[in-house]
Coordinates of C-alpha atoms and ligand atoms in Angstrom, one line a residue:
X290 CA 21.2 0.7 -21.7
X291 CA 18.8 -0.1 -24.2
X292 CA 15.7 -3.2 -23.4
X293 CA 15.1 -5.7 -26.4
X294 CA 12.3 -5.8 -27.6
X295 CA 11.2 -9.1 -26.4
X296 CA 11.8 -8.2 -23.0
X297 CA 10.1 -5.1 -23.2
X298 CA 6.9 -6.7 -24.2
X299 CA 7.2 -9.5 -21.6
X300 CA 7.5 -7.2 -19.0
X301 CA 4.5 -5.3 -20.1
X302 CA 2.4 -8.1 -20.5
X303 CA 3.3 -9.8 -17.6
X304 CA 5.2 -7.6 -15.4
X305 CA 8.3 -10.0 -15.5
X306 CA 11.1 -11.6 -17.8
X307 CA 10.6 -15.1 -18.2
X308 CA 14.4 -16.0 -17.3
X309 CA 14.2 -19.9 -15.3
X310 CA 14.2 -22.9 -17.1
X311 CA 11.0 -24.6 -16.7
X312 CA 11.0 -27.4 -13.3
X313 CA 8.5 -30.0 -13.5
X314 CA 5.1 -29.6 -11.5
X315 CA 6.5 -25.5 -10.8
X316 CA 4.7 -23.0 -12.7
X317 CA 6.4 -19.6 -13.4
X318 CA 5.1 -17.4 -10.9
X319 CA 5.1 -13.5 -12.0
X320 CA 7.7 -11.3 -10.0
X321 CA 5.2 -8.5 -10.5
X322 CA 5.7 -4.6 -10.1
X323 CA 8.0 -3.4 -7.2
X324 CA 9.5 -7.2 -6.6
X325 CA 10.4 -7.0 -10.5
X326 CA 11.5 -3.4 -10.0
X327 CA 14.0 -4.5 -6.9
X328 CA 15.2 -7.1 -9.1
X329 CA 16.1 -5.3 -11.8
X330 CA 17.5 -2.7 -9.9
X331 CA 20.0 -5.6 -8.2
X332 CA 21.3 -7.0 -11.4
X333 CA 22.5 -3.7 -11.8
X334 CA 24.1 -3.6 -8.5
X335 CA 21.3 -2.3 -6.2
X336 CA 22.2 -3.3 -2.7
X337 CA 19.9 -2.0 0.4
X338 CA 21.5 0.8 2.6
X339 CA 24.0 1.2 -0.6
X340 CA 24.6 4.6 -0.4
X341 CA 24.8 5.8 -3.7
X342 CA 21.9 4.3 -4.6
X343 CA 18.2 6.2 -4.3
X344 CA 15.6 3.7 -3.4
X345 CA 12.5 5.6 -5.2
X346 CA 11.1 2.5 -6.1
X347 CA 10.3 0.1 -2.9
X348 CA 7.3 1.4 -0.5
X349 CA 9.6 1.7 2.6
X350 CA 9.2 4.6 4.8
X351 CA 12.2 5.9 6.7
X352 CA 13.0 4.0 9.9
X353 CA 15.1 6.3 12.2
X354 CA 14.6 9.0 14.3
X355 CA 12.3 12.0 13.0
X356 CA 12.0 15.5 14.8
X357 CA 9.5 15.3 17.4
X358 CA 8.6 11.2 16.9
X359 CA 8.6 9.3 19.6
X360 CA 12.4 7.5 20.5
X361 CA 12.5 4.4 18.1
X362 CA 12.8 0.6 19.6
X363 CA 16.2 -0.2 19.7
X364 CA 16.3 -3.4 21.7
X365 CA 14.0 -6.7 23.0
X366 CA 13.8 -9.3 25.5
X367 CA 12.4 -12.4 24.5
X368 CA 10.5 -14.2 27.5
X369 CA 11.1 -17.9 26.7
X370 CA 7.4 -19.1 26.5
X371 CA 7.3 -16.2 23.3
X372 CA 9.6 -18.8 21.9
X373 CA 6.6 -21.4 21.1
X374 CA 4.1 -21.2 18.4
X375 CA 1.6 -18.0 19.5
X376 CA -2.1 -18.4 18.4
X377 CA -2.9 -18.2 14.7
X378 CA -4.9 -15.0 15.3
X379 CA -2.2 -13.5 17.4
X380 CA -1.7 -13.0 21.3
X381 CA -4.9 -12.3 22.6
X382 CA -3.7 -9.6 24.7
X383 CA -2.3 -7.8 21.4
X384 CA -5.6 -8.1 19.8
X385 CA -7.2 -6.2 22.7
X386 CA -4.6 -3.6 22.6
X387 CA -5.4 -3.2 19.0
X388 CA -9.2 -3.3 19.2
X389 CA -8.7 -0.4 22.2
X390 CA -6.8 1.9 20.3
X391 CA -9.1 1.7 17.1
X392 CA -11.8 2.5 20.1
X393 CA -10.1 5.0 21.9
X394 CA -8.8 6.9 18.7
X395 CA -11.7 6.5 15.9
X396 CA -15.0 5.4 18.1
X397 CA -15.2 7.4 21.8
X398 CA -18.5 7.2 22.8
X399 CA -19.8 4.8 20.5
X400 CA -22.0 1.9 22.0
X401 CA -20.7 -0.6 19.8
X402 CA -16.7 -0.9 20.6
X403 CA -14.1 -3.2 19.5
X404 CA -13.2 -6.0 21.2
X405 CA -10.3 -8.7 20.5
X406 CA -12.7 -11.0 18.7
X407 CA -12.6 -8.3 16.1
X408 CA -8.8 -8.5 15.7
X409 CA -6.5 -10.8 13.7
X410 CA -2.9 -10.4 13.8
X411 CA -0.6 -11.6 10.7
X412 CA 2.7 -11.7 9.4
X413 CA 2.3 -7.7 7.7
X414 CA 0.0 -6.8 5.4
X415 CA -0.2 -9.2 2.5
X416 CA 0.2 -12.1 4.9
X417 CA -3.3 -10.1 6.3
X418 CA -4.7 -9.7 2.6
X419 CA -3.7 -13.1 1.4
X420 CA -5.8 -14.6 4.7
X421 CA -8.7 -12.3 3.7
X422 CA -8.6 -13.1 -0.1
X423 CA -8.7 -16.9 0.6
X424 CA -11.8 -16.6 2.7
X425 CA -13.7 -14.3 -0.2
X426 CA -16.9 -16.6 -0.8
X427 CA -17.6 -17.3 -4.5
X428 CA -18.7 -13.7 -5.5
X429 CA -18.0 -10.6 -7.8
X430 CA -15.6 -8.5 -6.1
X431 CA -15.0 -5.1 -7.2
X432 CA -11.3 -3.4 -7.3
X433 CA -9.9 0.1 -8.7
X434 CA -7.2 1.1 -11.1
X435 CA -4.6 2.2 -10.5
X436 CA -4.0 0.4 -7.5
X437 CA -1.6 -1.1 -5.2
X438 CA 0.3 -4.0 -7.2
X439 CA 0.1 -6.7 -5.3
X440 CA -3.8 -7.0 -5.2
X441 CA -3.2 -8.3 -8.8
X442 CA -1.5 -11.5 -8.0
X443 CA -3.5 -11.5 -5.0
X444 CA -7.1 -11.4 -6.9
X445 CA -6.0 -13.8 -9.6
X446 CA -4.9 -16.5 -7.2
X447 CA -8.2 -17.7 -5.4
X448 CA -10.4 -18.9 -8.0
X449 CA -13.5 -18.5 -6.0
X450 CA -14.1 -15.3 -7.2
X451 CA -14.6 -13.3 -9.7
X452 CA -12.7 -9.5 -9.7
X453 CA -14.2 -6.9 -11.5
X454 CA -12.6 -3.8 -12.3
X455 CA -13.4 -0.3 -11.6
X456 CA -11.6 2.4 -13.4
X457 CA -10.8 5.6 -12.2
X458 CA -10.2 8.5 -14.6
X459 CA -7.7 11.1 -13.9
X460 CA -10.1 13.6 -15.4
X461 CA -11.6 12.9 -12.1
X462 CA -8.8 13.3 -10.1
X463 CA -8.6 9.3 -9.9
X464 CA -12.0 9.5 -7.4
X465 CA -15.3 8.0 -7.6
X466 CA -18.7 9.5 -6.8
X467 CA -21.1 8.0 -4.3
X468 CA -23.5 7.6 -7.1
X469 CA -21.5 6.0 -9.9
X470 CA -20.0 3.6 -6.7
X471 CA -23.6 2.5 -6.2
X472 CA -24.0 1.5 -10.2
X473 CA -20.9 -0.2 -10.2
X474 CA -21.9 -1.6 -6.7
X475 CA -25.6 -2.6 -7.7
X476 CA -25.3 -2.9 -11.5
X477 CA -22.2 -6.2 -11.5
X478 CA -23.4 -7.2 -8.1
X479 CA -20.7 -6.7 -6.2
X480 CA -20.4 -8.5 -2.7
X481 CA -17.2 -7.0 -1.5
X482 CA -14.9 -3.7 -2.4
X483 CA -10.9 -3.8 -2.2
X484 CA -9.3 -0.4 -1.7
X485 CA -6.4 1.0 -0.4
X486 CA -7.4 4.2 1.8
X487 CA -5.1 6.8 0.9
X488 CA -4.3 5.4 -2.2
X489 CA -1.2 3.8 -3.3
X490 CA -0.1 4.7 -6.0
X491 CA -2.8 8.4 -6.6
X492 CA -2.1 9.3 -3.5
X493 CA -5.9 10.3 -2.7
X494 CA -7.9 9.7 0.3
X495 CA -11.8 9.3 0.8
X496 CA -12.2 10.8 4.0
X497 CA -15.0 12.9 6.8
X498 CA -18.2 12.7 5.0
X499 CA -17.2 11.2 2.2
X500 CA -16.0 8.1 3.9
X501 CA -19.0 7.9 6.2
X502 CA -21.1 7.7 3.0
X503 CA -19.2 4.9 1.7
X504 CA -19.7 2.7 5.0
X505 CA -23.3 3.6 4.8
X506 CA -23.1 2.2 0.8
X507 CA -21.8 -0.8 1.9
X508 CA -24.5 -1.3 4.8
X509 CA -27.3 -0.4 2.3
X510 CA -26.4 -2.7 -0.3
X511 CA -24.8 -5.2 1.4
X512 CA -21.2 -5.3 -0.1
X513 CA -18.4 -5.2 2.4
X514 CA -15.6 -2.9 1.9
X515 CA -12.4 -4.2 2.7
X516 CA -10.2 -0.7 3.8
X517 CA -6.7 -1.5 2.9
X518 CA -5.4 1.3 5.8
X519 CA -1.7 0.8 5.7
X520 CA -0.8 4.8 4.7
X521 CA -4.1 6.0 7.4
X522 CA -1.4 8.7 9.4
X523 CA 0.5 9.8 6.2
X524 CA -2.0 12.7 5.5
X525 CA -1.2 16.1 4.3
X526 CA -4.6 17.7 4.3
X527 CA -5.4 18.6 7.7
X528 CA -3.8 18.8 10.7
X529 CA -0.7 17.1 11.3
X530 CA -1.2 14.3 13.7
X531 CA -4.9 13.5 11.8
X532 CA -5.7 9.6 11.0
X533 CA -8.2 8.1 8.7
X534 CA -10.2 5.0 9.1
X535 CA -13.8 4.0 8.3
X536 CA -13.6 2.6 12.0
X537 CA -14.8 6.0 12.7
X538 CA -18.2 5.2 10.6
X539 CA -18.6 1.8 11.6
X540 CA -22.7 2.1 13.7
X541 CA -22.2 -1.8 14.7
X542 CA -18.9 -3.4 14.4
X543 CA -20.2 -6.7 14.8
X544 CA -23.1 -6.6 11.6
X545 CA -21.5 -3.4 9.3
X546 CA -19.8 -5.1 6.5
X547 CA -16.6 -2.9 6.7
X548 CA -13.2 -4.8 7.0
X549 CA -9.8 -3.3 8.0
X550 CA -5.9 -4.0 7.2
X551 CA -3.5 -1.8 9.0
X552 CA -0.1 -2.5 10.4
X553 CA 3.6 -2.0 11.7
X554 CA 4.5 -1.6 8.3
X555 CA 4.0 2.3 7.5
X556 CA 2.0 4.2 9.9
X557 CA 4.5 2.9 12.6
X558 CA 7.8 2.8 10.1
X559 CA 8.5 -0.5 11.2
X560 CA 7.9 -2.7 8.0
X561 CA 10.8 -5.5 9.2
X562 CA 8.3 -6.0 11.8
X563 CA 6.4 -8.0 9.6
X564 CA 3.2 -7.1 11.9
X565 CA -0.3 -6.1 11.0
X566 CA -4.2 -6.2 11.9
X567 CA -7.1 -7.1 10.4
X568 CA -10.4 -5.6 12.2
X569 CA -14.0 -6.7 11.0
X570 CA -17.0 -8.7 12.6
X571 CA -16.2 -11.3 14.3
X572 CA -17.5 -13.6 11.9
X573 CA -14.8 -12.1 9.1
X574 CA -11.9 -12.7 12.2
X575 CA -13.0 -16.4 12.4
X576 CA -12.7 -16.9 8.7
X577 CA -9.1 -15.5 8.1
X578 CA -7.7 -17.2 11.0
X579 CA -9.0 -20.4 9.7
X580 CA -7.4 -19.4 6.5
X581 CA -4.0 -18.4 9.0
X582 CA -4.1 -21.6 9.9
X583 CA -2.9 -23.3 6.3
X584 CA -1.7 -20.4 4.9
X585 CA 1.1 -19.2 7.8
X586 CA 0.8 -20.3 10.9
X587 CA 0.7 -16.4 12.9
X588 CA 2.6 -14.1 13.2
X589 CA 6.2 -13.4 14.8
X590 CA 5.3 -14.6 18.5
X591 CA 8.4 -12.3 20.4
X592 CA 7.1 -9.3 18.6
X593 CA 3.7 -9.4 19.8
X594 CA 4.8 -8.9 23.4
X595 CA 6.6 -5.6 22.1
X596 CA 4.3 -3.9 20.0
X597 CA 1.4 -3.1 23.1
X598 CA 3.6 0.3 24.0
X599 CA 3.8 1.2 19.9
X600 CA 0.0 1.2 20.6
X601 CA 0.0 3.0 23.4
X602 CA -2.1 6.3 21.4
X603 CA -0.6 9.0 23.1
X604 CA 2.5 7.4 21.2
X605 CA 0.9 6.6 18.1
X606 CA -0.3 10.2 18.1
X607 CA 3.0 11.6 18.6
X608 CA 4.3 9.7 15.9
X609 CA 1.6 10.8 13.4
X610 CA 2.2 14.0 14.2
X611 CA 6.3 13.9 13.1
X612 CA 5.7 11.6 10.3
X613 CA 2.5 14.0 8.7
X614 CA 5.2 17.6 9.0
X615 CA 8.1 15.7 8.2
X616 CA 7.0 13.6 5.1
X617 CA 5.0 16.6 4.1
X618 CA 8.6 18.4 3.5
X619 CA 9.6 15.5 1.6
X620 CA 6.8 15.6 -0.4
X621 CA 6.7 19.4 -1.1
X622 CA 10.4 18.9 -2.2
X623 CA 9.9 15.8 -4.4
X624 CA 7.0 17.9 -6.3
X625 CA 8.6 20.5 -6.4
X626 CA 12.0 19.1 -8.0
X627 CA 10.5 16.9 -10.2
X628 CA 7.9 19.7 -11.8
X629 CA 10.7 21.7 -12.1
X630 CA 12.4 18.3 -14.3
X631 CA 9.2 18.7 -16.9
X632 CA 7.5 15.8 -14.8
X633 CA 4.0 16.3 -14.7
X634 CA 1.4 15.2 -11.7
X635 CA -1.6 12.8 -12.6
X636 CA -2.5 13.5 -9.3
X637 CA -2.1 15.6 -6.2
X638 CA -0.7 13.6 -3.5
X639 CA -2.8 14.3 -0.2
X640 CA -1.7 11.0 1.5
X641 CA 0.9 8.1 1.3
X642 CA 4.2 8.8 0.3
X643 CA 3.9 8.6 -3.7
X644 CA 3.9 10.8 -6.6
X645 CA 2.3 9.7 -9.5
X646 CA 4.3 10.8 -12.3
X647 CA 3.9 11.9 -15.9
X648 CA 6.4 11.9 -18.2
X649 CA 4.5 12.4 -21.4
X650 CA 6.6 16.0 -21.8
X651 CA 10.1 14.2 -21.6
X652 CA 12.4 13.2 -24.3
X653 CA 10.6 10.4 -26.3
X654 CA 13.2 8.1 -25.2
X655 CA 12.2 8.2 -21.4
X656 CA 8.5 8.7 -21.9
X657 CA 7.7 5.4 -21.2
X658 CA 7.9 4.7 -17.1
X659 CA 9.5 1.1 -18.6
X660 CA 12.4 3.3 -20.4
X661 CA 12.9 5.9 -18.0
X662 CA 13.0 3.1 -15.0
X663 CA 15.7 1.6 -17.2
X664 CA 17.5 4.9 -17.4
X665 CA 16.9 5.7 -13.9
X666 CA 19.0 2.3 -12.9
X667 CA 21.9 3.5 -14.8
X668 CA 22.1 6.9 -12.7
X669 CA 21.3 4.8 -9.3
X670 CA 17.9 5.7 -9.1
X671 CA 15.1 3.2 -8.8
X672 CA 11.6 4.3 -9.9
X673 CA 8.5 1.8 -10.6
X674 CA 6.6 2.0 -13.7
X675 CA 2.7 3.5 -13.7
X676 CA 1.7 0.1 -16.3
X677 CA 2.7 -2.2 -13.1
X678 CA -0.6 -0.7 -10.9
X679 CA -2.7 -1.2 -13.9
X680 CA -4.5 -4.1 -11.6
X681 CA -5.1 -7.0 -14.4
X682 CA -5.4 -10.1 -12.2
X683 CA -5.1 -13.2 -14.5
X684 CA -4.0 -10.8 -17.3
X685 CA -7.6 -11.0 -18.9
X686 CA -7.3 -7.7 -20.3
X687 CA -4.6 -7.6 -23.1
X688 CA -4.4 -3.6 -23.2
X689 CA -2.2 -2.2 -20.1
X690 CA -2.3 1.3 -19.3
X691 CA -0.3 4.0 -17.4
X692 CA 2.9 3.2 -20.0
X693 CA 3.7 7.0 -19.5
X694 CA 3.5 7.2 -16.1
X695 CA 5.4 6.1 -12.9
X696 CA 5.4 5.7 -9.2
X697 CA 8.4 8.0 -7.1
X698 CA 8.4 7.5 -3.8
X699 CA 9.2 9.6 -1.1
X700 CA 9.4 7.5 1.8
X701 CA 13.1 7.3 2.2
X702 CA 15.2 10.2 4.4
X703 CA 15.5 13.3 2.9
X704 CA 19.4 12.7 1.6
X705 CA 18.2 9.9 -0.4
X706 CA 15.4 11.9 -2.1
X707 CA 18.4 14.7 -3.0
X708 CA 20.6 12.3 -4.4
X709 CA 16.9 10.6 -6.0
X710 CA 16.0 13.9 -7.4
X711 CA 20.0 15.2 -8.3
X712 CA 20.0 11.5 -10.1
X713 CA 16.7 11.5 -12.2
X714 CA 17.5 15.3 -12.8
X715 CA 20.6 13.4 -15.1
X716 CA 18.3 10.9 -16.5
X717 CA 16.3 13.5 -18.1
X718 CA 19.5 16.0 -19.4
X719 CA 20.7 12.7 -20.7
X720 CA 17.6 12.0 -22.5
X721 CA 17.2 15.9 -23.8
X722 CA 21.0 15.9 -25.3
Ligands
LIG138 C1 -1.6 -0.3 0.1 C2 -0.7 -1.3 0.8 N1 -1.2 -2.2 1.5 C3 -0.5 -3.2 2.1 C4 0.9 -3.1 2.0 C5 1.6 -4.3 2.6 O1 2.5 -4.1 3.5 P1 3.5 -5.3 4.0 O2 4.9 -4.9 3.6 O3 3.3 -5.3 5.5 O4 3.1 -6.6 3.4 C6 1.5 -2.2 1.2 C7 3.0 -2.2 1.0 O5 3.5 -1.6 0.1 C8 0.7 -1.2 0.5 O6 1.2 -0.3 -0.2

């Protein structure tokens, strides 16, 4: 199926077709990168669970059982009293539990130890984000590209500050150094880093020494680093069963300027959930659940009261362990099959669950991630394309990169990724006849 021209422009310009017919007082809000991407993909009769379908696209982890994971949660009891409103900041009991395991797992033997004043609980991760971006002061706040989509409509839509983008170059494997962190850091004055740690959509993670030296940055020059943590157990590096957090580098959790977002949502493969953390000073806990309290309200009461055993770390250790050798597999094959397409890697995944794709050595009509997404919907196969991580909140830059690259993901069950791979494999044969 061949795009228009118009359309193809809108959507690389601003990430979406403008379709509705224009409501007084309602302004067009973009349906931006994977949101458009699931759209698309169900006006060509994507359903979820469909099974001839091969969700590549979405950032959903597989939600069943895995060899050697711990037995999933197949039932809950509701006591009534969960039936009322819960605090905006989330069960206070939960918050403990959370503050405990980040003590237990990243901090043992550390004077200064979480405590539930350094948790917030929200409604999943952007509910989390969106609570944090709408307590960011009036400041310049730095954020990378590529990065995850969302942070784009997420940045543009509190005016109080001002974003400022950092690019990363694939010549350098899409990483920073400490030293060119620090210019950026010192040189636009920047009072607070956004970053998701392993990367979404590169795939790379800042980590041991490394990480420590970034938390030590941010204490030095007084920027806070927000740690976007939501992919912290998918690593393929070192041993399966290894986590990352900058919890781990954190001297004084109370003063350090180092924020964290994790949740249900990945790490625990229970994105429905809608259930996630924020850690920080207390101070920075204060501030979002202020912001809870007009933006959301708190998260799912009933849940809270089930989540303490998912936290249990034993448990959460068992998990990582399963999820790092079984999505390991999946990533080895997803490489593996799509190098052997002609796809290229921009970048070596060593966490998350992407691949960031090439396709500059495919048939010109697929080059484009925008075409071969296109295609890709015609065989069943949803991809997302590279330009939609090309962070540009408030579209203030005109040019868009990443047009020949796209996001593959490889969180769904192994089947999925065959018929994926076995579907994209007919995109490009297609393409090369
Ligand atoms: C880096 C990153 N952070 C946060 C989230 C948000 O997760 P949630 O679905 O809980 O809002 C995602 C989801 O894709 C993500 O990729």
């Amino acid at each position: 199926m061949r795009i228009r021209q118009a359309e193809r422009s809108a959507t690389r310009s601003f990430g979406t077709r403008v379709t509705a017919e224009s409501i007084p007082g309602i302004r067009q809000v973009p349906r931006t990168g994977v949101i458009f991407v699931m759209h698309e993909a169900a006006k060509e009769g994507f359903v979820y669970g469909h099974p001839e379908w091969a969700n590549l696209g979405q950032g959903s982890p597989e939600t069943g059982d895995l060899p050697g994971a711990p037995p999933r949660i197949k039932e809950i009891s509701i006591e009534p009293a969960r039936h009322s409103y819960g605090p905006v900041e989330g069960a206070l009991d939960l918050r403990q539990k959370v503050a405990d395991f980040y003590n237990e797992v990243f901090r043992k033997g550390k004077k200064s130890q979480y405590t539930y004043k350094n948790v917030s609980l929200a409604g999943g991760g952007r509910t989390a984000l969106t609570r944090l971006a709408a307590s960011i002061d009036a400041c310049n706040i730095g954020h990378f590209i590529p990065d995850y989509t969302a942070y784009e409509e997420l940045l543009a839509n509190f005016r109080s500050f001002i974003p400022i983008p950092i690019l990363l170059d694939r010549e350098q494997g899409y990483r920073i150094s400490l030293e060119t962190l620090e210019k950026e850091i010192a040189g636009r004055g920047l009072r607070l880093v956004l970053l998701s740690n392993p990367c979404n959509p590169t795939g790379q993670v800042i980590q041991g020494q490394e990480l420590k030296s970034w938390v030590d940055l941010g204490r030095e020059n007084s920027c806070t680093f927000v740690f976007d943590e939501f992919y912290s157990r998918f690593l393929y590096t070192g041993e399966p069963g290894e986590a990352v957090s900058a919890a781990e580098f954190v001297e004084d959790v109370e003063t350090d300027p180092v924020v964290l977002v994790d949740g249900l949502t990945k790490n625990w493969r229970y994105p429905g959930w809608r259930l996630s953390w924020t850690l920080g000073p207390s101070k920075v806990i204060e501030a979002i659940a202020s912001a809870g309290s007009f933006l959301d309200g708190g998260a799912n009461n009933p849940l809270q009261a089930q989540a303490h055993i998912l936290l249990d770390p034993e448990r959460a250790k068992q998990e990582s362990v399963a999820i790092s050798k079984h999505f390991r597999l999946k990533r080895d094959f997803v490489v593996n099959r799509l190098k052997s397409m002609g796809v290229r890697l921009a970048s070596k995944p060593q966490g998350a669950f992407y691949v960031w794709a090439d396709l500059s050595d495919l048939p010109p009509s697929i080059r484009k991630g925008i075409d071969f997404f296109r295609a890709g919907l015609q065989e069943k196969v949803i991809t997302v394309p590279g330009v939609f991580f090309d962070v540009n909140p408030g579209r203030r830059r005109a040019h868009s990169r990443f047009a020949n690259l796209c996001r593959v993901s490889y969180g769904p069950p192994m089947e999925s990724l065959e018929l994926g791979m076995n579907a994209l494999q007919r995109v490009i044969e297609k393409a090369t006849q």
